[in-house]
Amino acid sequence: MGLSYKPNTNFEAYGNVSQNYRSVTFSDINIDNPAFLISPDITDEEGFTTDLGIRGNFNNMVSYDLGVFGLFYKKRIGFVTIVDTDGSIKNERGNIGGMQ
């Protein structure tokens, strides 16, 4: 979803929000290296991106576009280092982002 406000030809304010989704793929749960584990609780990634900004012209001589961007993940898939039940250190693939 995006919104824009342009009160005149020299100024515009804008904002956008977009939802992100990525399902767990076969490559996420397929491992060949015995030093890696897959979390039994691995789930799909979720999140959203957002941006806000202003743009326009100053005295018809200088154009500008100032913006900020954010990327927010819940349940991002990645690796964490854990100590396995046998005492060995392994990398476990699972959800590492904020679990909200």
PDB file of C-alpha atoms in Angstrom:
ATOM      1  CA  MET A   1       0.000   0.000   0.000  1.00  0.00           C
ATOM      2  CA  GLY A   2       1.346   3.421  -0.833  1.00  0.00           C
ATOM      3  CA  LEU A   3       0.261   6.997  -0.269  1.00  0.00           C
ATOM      4  CA  SER A   4       1.444  10.237  -1.806  1.00  0.00           C
ATOM      5  CA  TYR A   5       0.588  13.868  -1.070  1.00  0.00           C
ATOM      6  CA  LYS A   6       1.553  16.509  -3.620  1.00  0.00           C
ATOM      7  CA  PRO A   7       0.217  19.954  -2.640  1.00  0.00           C
ATOM      8  CA  ASN A   8       2.052  21.672  -5.527  1.00  0.00           C
ATOM      9  CA  THR A   9       4.442  20.904  -8.408  1.00  0.00           C
ATOM     10  CA  ASN A  10       7.549  21.525  -6.245  1.00  0.00           C
ATOM     11  CA  PHE A  11       6.878  19.220  -3.282  1.00  0.00           C
ATOM     12  CA  GLU A  12       5.670  15.675  -2.640  1.00  0.00           C
ATOM     13  CA  ALA A  13       5.531  13.507   0.497  1.00  0.00           C
ATOM     14  CA  TYR A  14       5.169   9.741   0.136  1.00  0.00           C
ATOM     15  CA  GLY A  15       5.025   6.519   2.111  1.00  0.00           C
ATOM     16  CA  ASN A  16       4.748   2.817   1.335  1.00  0.00           C
ATOM     17  CA  VAL A  17       4.244  -0.401   3.326  1.00  0.00           C
ATOM     18  CA  SER A  18       4.621  -3.898   1.899  1.00  0.00           C
ATOM     19  CA  GLN A  19       4.224  -7.320   3.520  1.00  0.00           C
ATOM     20  CA  ASN A  20       6.974  -9.941   3.054  1.00  0.00           C
ATOM     21  CA  TYR A  21       6.474 -13.691   3.099  1.00  0.00           C
ATOM     22  CA  ARG A  22       8.845 -16.541   2.264  1.00  0.00           C
ATOM     23  CA  SER A  23       7.953 -20.174   2.735  1.00  0.00           C
ATOM     24  CA  VAL A  24      10.424 -22.797   3.943  1.00  0.00           C
ATOM     25  CA  THR A  25      12.067 -24.396   0.895  1.00  0.00           C
ATOM     26  CA  PHE A  26      13.655 -27.795   0.392  1.00  0.00           C
ATOM     27  CA  SER A  27      17.138 -26.239   0.487  1.00  0.00           C
ATOM     28  CA  ASP A  28      16.312 -24.791   3.935  1.00  0.00           C
ATOM     29  CA  ILE A  29      15.712 -28.255   5.395  1.00  0.00           C
ATOM     30  CA  ASN A  30      18.191 -30.331   3.358  1.00  0.00           C
ATOM     31  CA  ILE A  31      21.680 -30.718   4.885  1.00  0.00           C
ATOM     32  CA  ASP A  32      24.740 -32.784   3.923  1.00  0.00           C
ATOM     33  CA  ASN A  33      27.182 -31.642   6.600  1.00  0.00           C
ATOM     34  CA  PRO A  34      26.944 -33.485   9.959  1.00  0.00           C
ATOM     35  CA  ALA A  35      27.955 -30.253  11.757  1.00  0.00           C
ATOM     36  CA  PHE A  36      24.571 -28.743  10.849  1.00  0.00           C
ATOM     37  CA  LEU A  37      21.129 -29.427  12.306  1.00  0.00           C
ATOM     38  CA  ILE A  38      17.622 -28.364  11.292  1.00  0.00           C
ATOM     39  CA  SER A  39      15.326 -27.063  14.005  1.00  0.00           C
ATOM     40  CA  PRO A  40      12.177 -29.193  14.247  1.00  0.00           C
ATOM     41  CA  ASP A  41      10.217 -25.950  14.834  1.00  0.00           C
ATOM     42  CA  ILE A  42      11.309 -24.158  11.609  1.00  0.00           C
ATOM     43  CA  THR A  43       8.478 -22.101  10.081  1.00  0.00           C
ATOM     44  CA  ASP A  44       7.914 -19.666   7.201  1.00  0.00           C
ATOM     45  CA  GLU A  45       9.464 -16.179   7.308  1.00  0.00           C
ATOM     46  CA  GLU A  46       7.242 -13.126   7.721  1.00  0.00           C
ATOM     47  CA  GLY A  47       7.841  -9.411   7.840  1.00  0.00           C
ATOM     48  CA  PHE A  48       7.282  -6.077   6.170  1.00  0.00           C
ATOM     49  CA  THR A  49       9.118  -3.201   4.543  1.00  0.00           C
ATOM     50  CA  THR A  50       8.298   0.468   4.807  1.00  0.00           C
ATOM     51  CA  ASP A  51       9.620   3.705   3.375  1.00  0.00           C
ATOM     52  CA  LEU A  52       8.838   7.383   3.885  1.00  0.00           C
ATOM     53  CA  GLY A  53      10.166  10.390   2.089  1.00  0.00           C
ATOM     54  CA  ILE A  54       9.882  13.808   0.558  1.00  0.00           C
ATOM     55  CA  ARG A  55      10.941  14.999  -2.889  1.00  0.00           C
ATOM     56  CA  GLY A  56      10.685  18.072  -5.008  1.00  0.00           C
ATOM     57  CA  ASN A  57      12.450  21.074  -6.520  1.00  0.00           C
ATOM     58  CA  PHE A  58      13.999  24.112  -4.902  1.00  0.00           C
ATOM     59  CA  ASN A  59      13.754  27.262  -7.072  1.00  0.00           C
ATOM     60  CA  ASN A  60      13.634  25.011 -10.165  1.00  0.00           C
ATOM     61  CA  MET A  61      17.413  24.612  -9.798  1.00  0.00           C
ATOM     62  CA  VAL A  62      17.892  21.748  -7.314  1.00  0.00           C
ATOM     63  CA  SER A  63      15.929  18.506  -7.240  1.00  0.00           C
ATOM     64  CA  TYR A  64      15.904  16.474  -4.020  1.00  0.00           C
ATOM     65  CA  ASP A  65      14.577  13.145  -2.758  1.00  0.00           C
ATOM     66  CA  LEU A  66      15.087  12.330   0.913  1.00  0.00           C
ATOM     67  CA  GLY A  67      13.842   9.016   2.226  1.00  0.00           C
ATOM     68  CA  VAL A  68      14.142   6.406   4.938  1.00  0.00           C
ATOM     69  CA  PHE A  69      13.664   2.678   4.527  1.00  0.00           C
ATOM     70  CA  GLY A  70      13.002  -0.100   7.028  1.00  0.00           C
ATOM     71  CA  LEU A  71      13.039  -3.885   6.720  1.00  0.00           C
ATOM     72  CA  PHE A  72      11.437  -5.786   9.600  1.00  0.00           C
ATOM     73  CA  TYR A  73      11.465  -9.564   9.927  1.00  0.00           C
ATOM     74  CA  LYS A  74       9.665 -11.988  12.184  1.00  0.00           C
ATOM     75  CA  LYS A  75      10.836 -15.587  12.065  1.00  0.00           C
ATOM     76  CA  ARG A  76      13.820 -14.951   9.730  1.00  0.00           C
ATOM     77  CA  ILE A  77      15.549 -18.213   8.745  1.00  0.00           C
ATOM     78  CA  GLY A  78      19.245 -18.457   9.593  1.00  0.00           C
ATOM     79  CA  PHE A  79      21.874 -20.262  11.661  1.00  0.00           C
ATOM     80  CA  VAL A  80      22.642 -20.199  15.381  1.00  0.00           C
ATOM     81  CA  THR A  81      25.456 -22.065  17.148  1.00  0.00           C
ATOM     82  CA  ILE A  82      24.235 -24.556  19.768  1.00  0.00           C
ATOM     83  CA  VAL A  83      25.667 -27.276  21.988  1.00  0.00           C
ATOM     84  CA  ASP A  84      24.143 -30.615  20.934  1.00  0.00           C
ATOM     85  CA  THR A  85      22.983 -33.280  23.415  1.00  0.00           C
ATOM     86  CA  ASP A  86      26.295 -35.144  22.977  1.00  0.00           C
ATOM     87  CA  GLY A  87      28.268 -32.008  23.921  1.00  0.00           C
ATOM     88  CA  SER A  88      29.395 -31.198  20.372  1.00  0.00           C
ATOM     89  CA  ILE A  89      29.004 -27.694  18.924  1.00  0.00           C
ATOM     90  CA  LYS A  90      26.745 -27.502  15.868  1.00  0.00           C
ATOM     91  CA  ASN A  91      25.062 -24.894  13.703  1.00  0.00           C
ATOM     92  CA  GLU A  92      21.286 -25.154  13.761  1.00  0.00           C
ATOM     93  CA  ARG A  93      19.155 -23.742  10.944  1.00  0.00           C
ATOM     94  CA  GLY A  94      15.880 -22.315  12.157  1.00  0.00           C
ATOM     95  CA  ASN A  95      13.968 -19.122  12.811  1.00  0.00           C
ATOM     96  CA  ILE A  96      16.300 -16.489  14.266  1.00  0.00           C
ATOM     97  CA  GLY A  97      14.352 -13.248  13.820  1.00  0.00           C
ATOM     98  CA  GLY A  98      12.056 -11.643  16.357  1.00  0.00           C
ATOM     99  CA  MET A  99       9.374 -14.184  17.223  1.00  0.00           C
ATOM    100  CA  GLN A 100       6.363 -11.904  17.708  1.00  0.00           C
TER     101      GLN A 100
END
